Coordinates of C-alpha atoms in Angstrom, one line a residue:
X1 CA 133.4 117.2 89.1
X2 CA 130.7 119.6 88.2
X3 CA 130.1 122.3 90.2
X4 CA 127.2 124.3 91.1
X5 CA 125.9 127.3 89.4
X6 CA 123.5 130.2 91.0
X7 CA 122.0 132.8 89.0
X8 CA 122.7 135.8 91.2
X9 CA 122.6 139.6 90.3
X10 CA 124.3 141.4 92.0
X11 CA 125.8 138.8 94.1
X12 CA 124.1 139.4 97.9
X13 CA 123.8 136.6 100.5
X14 CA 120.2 135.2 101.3
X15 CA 120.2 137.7 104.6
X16 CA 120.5 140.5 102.7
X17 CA 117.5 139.7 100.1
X18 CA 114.9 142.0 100.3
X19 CA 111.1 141.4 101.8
X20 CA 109.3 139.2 99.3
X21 CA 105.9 140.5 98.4
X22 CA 102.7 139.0 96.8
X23 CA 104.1 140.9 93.6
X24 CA 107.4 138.8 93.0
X25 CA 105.7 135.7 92.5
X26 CA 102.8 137.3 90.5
X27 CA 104.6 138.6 87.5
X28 CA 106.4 134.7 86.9
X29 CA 102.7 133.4 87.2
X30 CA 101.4 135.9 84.5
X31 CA 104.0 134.7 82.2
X32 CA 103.7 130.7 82.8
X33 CA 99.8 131.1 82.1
X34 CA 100.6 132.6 79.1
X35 CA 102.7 130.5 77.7
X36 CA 100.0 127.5 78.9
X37 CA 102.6 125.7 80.4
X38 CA 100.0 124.9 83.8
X39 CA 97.6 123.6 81.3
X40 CA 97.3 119.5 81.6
X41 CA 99.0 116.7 79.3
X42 CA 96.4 114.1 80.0
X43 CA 98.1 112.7 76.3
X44 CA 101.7 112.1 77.6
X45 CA 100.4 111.2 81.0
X46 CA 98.4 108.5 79.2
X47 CA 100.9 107.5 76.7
X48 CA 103.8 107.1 79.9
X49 CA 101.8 105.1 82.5
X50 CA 100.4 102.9 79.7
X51 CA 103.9 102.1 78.2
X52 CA 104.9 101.9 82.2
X53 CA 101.9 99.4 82.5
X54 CA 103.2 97.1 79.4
X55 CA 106.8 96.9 81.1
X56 CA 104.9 96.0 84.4
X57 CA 103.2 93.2 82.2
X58 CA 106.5 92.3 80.5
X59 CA 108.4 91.5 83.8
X60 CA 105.5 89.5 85.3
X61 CA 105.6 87.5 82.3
X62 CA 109.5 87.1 82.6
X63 CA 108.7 86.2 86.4
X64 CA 106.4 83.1 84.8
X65 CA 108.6 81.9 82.2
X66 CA 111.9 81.8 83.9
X67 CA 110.7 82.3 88.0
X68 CA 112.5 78.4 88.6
X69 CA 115.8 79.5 87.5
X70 CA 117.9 82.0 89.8
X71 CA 118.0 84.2 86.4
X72 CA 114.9 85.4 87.3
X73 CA 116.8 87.9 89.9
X74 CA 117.9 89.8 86.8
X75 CA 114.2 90.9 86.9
X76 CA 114.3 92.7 90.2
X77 CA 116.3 95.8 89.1
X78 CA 113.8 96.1 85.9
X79 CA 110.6 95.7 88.3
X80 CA 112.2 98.5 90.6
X81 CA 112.1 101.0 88.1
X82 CA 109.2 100.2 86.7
X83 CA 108.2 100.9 90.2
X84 CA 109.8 104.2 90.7
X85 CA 107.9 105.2 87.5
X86 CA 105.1 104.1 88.9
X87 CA 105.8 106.3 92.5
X88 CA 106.3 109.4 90.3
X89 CA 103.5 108.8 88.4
X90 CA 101.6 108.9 91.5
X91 CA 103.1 111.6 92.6
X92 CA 102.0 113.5 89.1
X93 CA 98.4 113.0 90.1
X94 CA 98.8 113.6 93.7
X95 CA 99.5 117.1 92.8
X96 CA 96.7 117.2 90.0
X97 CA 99.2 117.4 87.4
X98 CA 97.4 115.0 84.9
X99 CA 94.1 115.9 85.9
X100 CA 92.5 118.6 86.8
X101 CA 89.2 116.7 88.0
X102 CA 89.7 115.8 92.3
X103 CA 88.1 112.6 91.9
X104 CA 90.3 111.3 88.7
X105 CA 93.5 112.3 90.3
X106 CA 92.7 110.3 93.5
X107 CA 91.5 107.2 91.2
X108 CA 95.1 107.3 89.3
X109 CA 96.8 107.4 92.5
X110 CA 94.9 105.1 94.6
X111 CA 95.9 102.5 91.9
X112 CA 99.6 103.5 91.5
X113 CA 100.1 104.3 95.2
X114 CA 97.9 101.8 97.3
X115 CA 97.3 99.1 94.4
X116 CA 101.0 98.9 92.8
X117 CA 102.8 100.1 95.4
X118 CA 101.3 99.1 98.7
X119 CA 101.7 102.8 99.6
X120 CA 98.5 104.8 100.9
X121 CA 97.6 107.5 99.4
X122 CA 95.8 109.9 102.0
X123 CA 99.0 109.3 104.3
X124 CA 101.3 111.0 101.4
X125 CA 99.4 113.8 100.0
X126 CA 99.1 114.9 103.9
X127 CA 102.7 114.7 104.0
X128 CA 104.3 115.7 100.9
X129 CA 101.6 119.0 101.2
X130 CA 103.1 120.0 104.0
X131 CA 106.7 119.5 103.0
X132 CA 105.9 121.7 99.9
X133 CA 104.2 124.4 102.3
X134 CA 106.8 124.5 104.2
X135 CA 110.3 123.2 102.7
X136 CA 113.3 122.4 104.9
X137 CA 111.4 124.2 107.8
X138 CA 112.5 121.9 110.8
X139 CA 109.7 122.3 112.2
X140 CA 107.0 122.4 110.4
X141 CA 107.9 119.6 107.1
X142 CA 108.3 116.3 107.7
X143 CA 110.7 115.7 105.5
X144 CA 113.3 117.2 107.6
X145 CA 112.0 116.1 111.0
X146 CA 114.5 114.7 113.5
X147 CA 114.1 110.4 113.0
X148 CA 117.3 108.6 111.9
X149 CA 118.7 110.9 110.1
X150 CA 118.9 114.8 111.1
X151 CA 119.8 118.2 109.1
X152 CA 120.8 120.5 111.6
X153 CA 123.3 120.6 114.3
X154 CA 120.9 121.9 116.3
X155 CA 118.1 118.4 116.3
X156 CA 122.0 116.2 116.5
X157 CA 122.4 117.7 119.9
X158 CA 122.4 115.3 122.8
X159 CA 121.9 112.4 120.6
X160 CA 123.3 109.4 122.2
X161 CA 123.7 105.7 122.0
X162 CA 122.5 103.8 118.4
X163 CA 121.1 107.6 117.2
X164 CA 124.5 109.4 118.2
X165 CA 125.9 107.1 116.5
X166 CA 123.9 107.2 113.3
X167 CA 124.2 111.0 113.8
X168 CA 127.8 110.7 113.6
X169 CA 127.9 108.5 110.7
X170 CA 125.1 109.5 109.2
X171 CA 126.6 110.8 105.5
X172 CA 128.3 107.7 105.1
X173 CA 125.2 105.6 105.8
X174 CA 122.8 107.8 104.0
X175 CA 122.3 105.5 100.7
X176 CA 123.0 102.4 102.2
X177 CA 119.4 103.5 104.4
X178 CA 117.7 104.6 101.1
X179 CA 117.7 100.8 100.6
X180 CA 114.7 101.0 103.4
X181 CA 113.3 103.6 101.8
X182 CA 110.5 101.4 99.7
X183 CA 109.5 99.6 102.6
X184 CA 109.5 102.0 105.1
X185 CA 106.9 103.7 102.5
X186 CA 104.5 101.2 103.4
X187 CA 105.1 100.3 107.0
X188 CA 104.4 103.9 107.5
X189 CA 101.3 104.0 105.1
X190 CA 99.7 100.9 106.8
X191 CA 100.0 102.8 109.9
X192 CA 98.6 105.7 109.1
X193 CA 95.5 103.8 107.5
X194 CA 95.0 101.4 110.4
X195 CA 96.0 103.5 113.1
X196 CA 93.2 105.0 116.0
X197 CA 94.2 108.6 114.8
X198 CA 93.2 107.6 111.0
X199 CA 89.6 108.5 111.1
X200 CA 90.2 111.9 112.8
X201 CA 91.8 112.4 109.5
X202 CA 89.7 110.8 107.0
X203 CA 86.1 109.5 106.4
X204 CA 85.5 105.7 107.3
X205 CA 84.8 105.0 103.5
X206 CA 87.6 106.4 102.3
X207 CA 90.2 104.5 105.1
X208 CA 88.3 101.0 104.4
X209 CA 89.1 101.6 100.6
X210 CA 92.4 102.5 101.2
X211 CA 92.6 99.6 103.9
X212 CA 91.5 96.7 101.4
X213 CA 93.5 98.4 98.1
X214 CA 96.8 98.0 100.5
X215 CA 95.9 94.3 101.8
X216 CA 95.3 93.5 98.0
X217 CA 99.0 94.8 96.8
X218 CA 100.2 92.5 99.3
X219 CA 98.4 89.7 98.9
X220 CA 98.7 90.1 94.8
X221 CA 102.8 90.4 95.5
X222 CA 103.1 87.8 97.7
X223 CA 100.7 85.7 95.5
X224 CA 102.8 86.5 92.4
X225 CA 106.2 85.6 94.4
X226 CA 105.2 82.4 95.2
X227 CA 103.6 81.2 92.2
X228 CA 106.0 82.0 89.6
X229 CA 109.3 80.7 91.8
X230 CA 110.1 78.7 94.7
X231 CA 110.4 80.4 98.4
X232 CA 113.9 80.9 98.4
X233 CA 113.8 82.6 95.1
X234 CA 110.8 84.7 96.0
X235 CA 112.4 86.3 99.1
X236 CA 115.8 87.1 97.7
X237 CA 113.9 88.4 94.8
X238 CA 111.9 90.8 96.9
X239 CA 115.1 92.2 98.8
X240 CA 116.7 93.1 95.8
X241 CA 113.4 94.7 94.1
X242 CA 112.6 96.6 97.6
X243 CA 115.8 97.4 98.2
X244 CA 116.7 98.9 94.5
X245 CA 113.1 100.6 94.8
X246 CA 114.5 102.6 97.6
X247 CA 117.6 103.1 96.4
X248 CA 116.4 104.9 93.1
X249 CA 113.8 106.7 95.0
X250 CA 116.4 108.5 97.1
X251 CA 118.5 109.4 94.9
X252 CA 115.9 111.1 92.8
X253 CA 114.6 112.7 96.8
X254 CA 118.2 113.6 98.1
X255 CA 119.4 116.2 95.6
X256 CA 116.6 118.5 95.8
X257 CA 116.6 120.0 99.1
X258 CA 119.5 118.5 101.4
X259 CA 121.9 121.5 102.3
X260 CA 119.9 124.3 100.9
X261 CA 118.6 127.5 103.3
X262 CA 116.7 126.1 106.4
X263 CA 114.1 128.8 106.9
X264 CA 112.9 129.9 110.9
X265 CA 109.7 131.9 111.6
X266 CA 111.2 135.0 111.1
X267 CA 112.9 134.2 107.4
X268 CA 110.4 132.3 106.5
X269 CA 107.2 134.6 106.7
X270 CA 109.6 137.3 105.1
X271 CA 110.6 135.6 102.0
X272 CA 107.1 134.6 101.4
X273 CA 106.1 132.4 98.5
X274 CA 109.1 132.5 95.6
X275 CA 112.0 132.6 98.0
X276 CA 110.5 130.2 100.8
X277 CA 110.3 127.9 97.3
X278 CA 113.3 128.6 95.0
X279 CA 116.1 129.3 98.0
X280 CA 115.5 126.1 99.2
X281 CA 115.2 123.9 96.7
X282 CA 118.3 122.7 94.0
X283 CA 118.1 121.9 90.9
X284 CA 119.9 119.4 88.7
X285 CA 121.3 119.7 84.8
X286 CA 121.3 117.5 82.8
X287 CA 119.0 116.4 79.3
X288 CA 116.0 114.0 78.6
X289 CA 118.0 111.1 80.9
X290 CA 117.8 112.9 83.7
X291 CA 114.6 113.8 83.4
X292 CA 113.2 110.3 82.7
X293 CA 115.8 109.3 86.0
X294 CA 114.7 111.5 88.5
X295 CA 111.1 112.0 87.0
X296 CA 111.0 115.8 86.9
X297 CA 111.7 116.2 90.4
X298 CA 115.2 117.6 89.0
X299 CA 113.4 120.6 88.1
X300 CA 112.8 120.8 92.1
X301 CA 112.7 124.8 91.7
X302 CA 109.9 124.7 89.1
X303 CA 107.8 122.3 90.7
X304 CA 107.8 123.7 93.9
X305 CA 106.6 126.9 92.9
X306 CA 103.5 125.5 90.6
X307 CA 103.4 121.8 92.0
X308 CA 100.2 121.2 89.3
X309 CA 102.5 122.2 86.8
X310 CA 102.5 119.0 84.2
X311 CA 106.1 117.2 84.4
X312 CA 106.8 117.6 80.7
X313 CA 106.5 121.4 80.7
X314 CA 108.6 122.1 83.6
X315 CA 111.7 122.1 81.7
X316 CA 110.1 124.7 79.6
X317 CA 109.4 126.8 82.2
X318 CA 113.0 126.6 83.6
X319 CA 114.1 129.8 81.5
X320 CA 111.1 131.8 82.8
X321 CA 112.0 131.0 86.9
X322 CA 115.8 131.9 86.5
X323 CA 115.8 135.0 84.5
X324 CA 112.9 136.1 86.9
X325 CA 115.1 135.2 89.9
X326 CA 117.9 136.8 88.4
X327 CA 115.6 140.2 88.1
X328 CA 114.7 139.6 91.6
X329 CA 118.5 139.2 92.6
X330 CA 116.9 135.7 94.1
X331 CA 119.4 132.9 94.1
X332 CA 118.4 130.1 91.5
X333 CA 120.5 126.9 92.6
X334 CA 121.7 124.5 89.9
X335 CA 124.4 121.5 89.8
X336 CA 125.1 118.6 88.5
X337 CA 124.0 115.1 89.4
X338 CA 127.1 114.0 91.3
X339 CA 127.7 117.5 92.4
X340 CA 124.3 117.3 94.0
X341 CA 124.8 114.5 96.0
X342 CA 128.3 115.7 97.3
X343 CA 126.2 118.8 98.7
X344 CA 124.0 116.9 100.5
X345 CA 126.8 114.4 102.1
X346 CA 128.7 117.2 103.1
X347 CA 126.1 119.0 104.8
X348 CA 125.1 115.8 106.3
X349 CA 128.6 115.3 107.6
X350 CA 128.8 118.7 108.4
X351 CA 125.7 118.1 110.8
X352 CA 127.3 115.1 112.5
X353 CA 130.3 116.9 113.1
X354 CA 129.9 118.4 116.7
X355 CA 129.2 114.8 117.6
X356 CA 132.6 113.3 116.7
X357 CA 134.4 116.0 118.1
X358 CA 132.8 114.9 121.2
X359 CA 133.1 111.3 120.5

């Protein structure tokens, strides 16, 4: 099994890493500006989503030709990752990685999100920015907030009854619950859209935009379902395709961060920007499959520290970040694919573990 590498010089646990300053982070940025690698690709950008659009067309025409005959479940699994594309390419332009113009990035994800994926926009930008403000700070990104699952031993404390339990169990259920991931995605996006708190958040134009581009996903994919196959067919075929959705999305979401450093107040304002970023993210080898697989979000370390950073040039900015960390004596986290999820089970075992010694 591969195992992880760090760059490290000289070897020195996190504790012992000096202040951060502005400085540290400065010098990297000079160097990525140089090189261009923060200026856009709208060319690749248009060249992927439009060959990601023509395999969205080719599986709704599969759906039509062959939707009467159970075959057409084979289609599922290809819809599902032309759907995960479609969730990173919205995440691209969440972070203005394809544009640089506010108003274009927010039109290419209002149609990937909201439109394709029945996902609102407003609701993720609000919390993916704080997770990347704050990474695996327990208290302040949402990724790592306390709900079914938990990531310290501290939130599993007193947790009893169906959450104990989950708590206790938690590593061994953690894909099988990525299945929900897709449509937990949009029960929590229409909530956030047509919930009282929405327009504290966001102008009544915008929300009523968002509003009708969600009700028109589902009524376009519950429209297509039932069209091009009969009822039985259509809801076994959206299981599988919500279901995969999830499944690929967490496994390109649960390598990057799940049993790295988990900052407090106090380590947190001291590491500042390039630690708070690079010592608690992971990221994961591998070549142009990987990349395509986890949609650049294996170069977690890169994109956190320059999150408008076009995908395609964060590999090439890989080299820069580690020997900079190295200079720094900052930890720069790297592993394998399988390796990465073993980390992250373990440490979600590892959580649960005060709880079965109590069981």
């Amino acid at each position: 099994m591969p195992q992880a590498t760090a760059t490290l010089a000289p070897p020195a646990p996190v504790e012992g890493a000096r202040r951060s300053t502005g400085s540290d982070f400065a010098p990297l940025l000079r160097q990525v500006k140089e090189q261009g690698l923060l200026e856009r690709r709208t060319g690749w950008y248009t060249r992927g989503i439009t060959v990601n659009l023509l395999g969205l067309a080719a599986v709704i025409t599969g759906m039509t030709l062959i939707g009467g005959s159970w075959w057409v479940l084979l289609l599922a699994p290809l819809l599902a990752v032309v759907s995960a594309r479609t969730a990173f390419f919205g995440h691209d332009a969440g972070h203005a990685q394809i544009t640089g113009a506010r108003r274009g990035s927010r039109v290419i994800q209002l149609i990937h999100a909201n439109v394709l994926l029945g996902m609102s926009q407003e609701w993720w930008n609000d919390k993916h920015n704080r997770h990347h403000a704050n990474p695996n700070h327990t208290d302040k990104d949402p990724d790592v907030a306390a709900e079914v699952l938990v990531f310290t031993q501290k939130q599993a404390k007193g947790r009893a009854g169906i959450r104990g339990w989950l708590t206790r169990h938690q590593a061994w259920l953690f894909f099988p619950l990525t299945t929900l991931e897709g449509i937990a995605l949009k029960v929590y996006g229409f909530q956030a859209v047509f919930s009282k708190e929405a327009g504290a958040r966001q102008p009544r134009r915008e929300r009523a935009l968002e509003g009708l581009l969600l009700l028109a996903h589902v009524g376009a994919y519950v429209t297509l379902l039932l069209t091009t196959m009969p009822l039985g067919h259509a809801v076994v075929f959206a299981l599988v395709h919500q279901m995969l959705l999830g499944l690929h999305l967490g496994m390109a979401f649960a390598p990057n961060h799940k049993g790295m450093e988990v900052p407090d107040e106090q380590s947190g304002e001291r590491w500042g920007h390039l630690r708070r970023q690079v010592l608690t993210s992971r990221n994961i080898r591998g070549g142009l499959v990987t990349d395509w697989f986890l949609g650049g979000l294996n170069y977690q370390i890169e994109h956190h520290l320059f999150p408008s950073m076009p995908r395609p040039h964060l590999r090439l900015a890989q080299p820069l970040v580690r020997a900079h960390c190295r200079s720094l004596a900052v930890m720069y986290t790297e592993t394998g694919l399988v390796d990465s999820y073993r980390q992250a089970l373990t440490h979600l075992h590892k959580v649960g573990e005060p709880l079965r010694a109590d069981a």
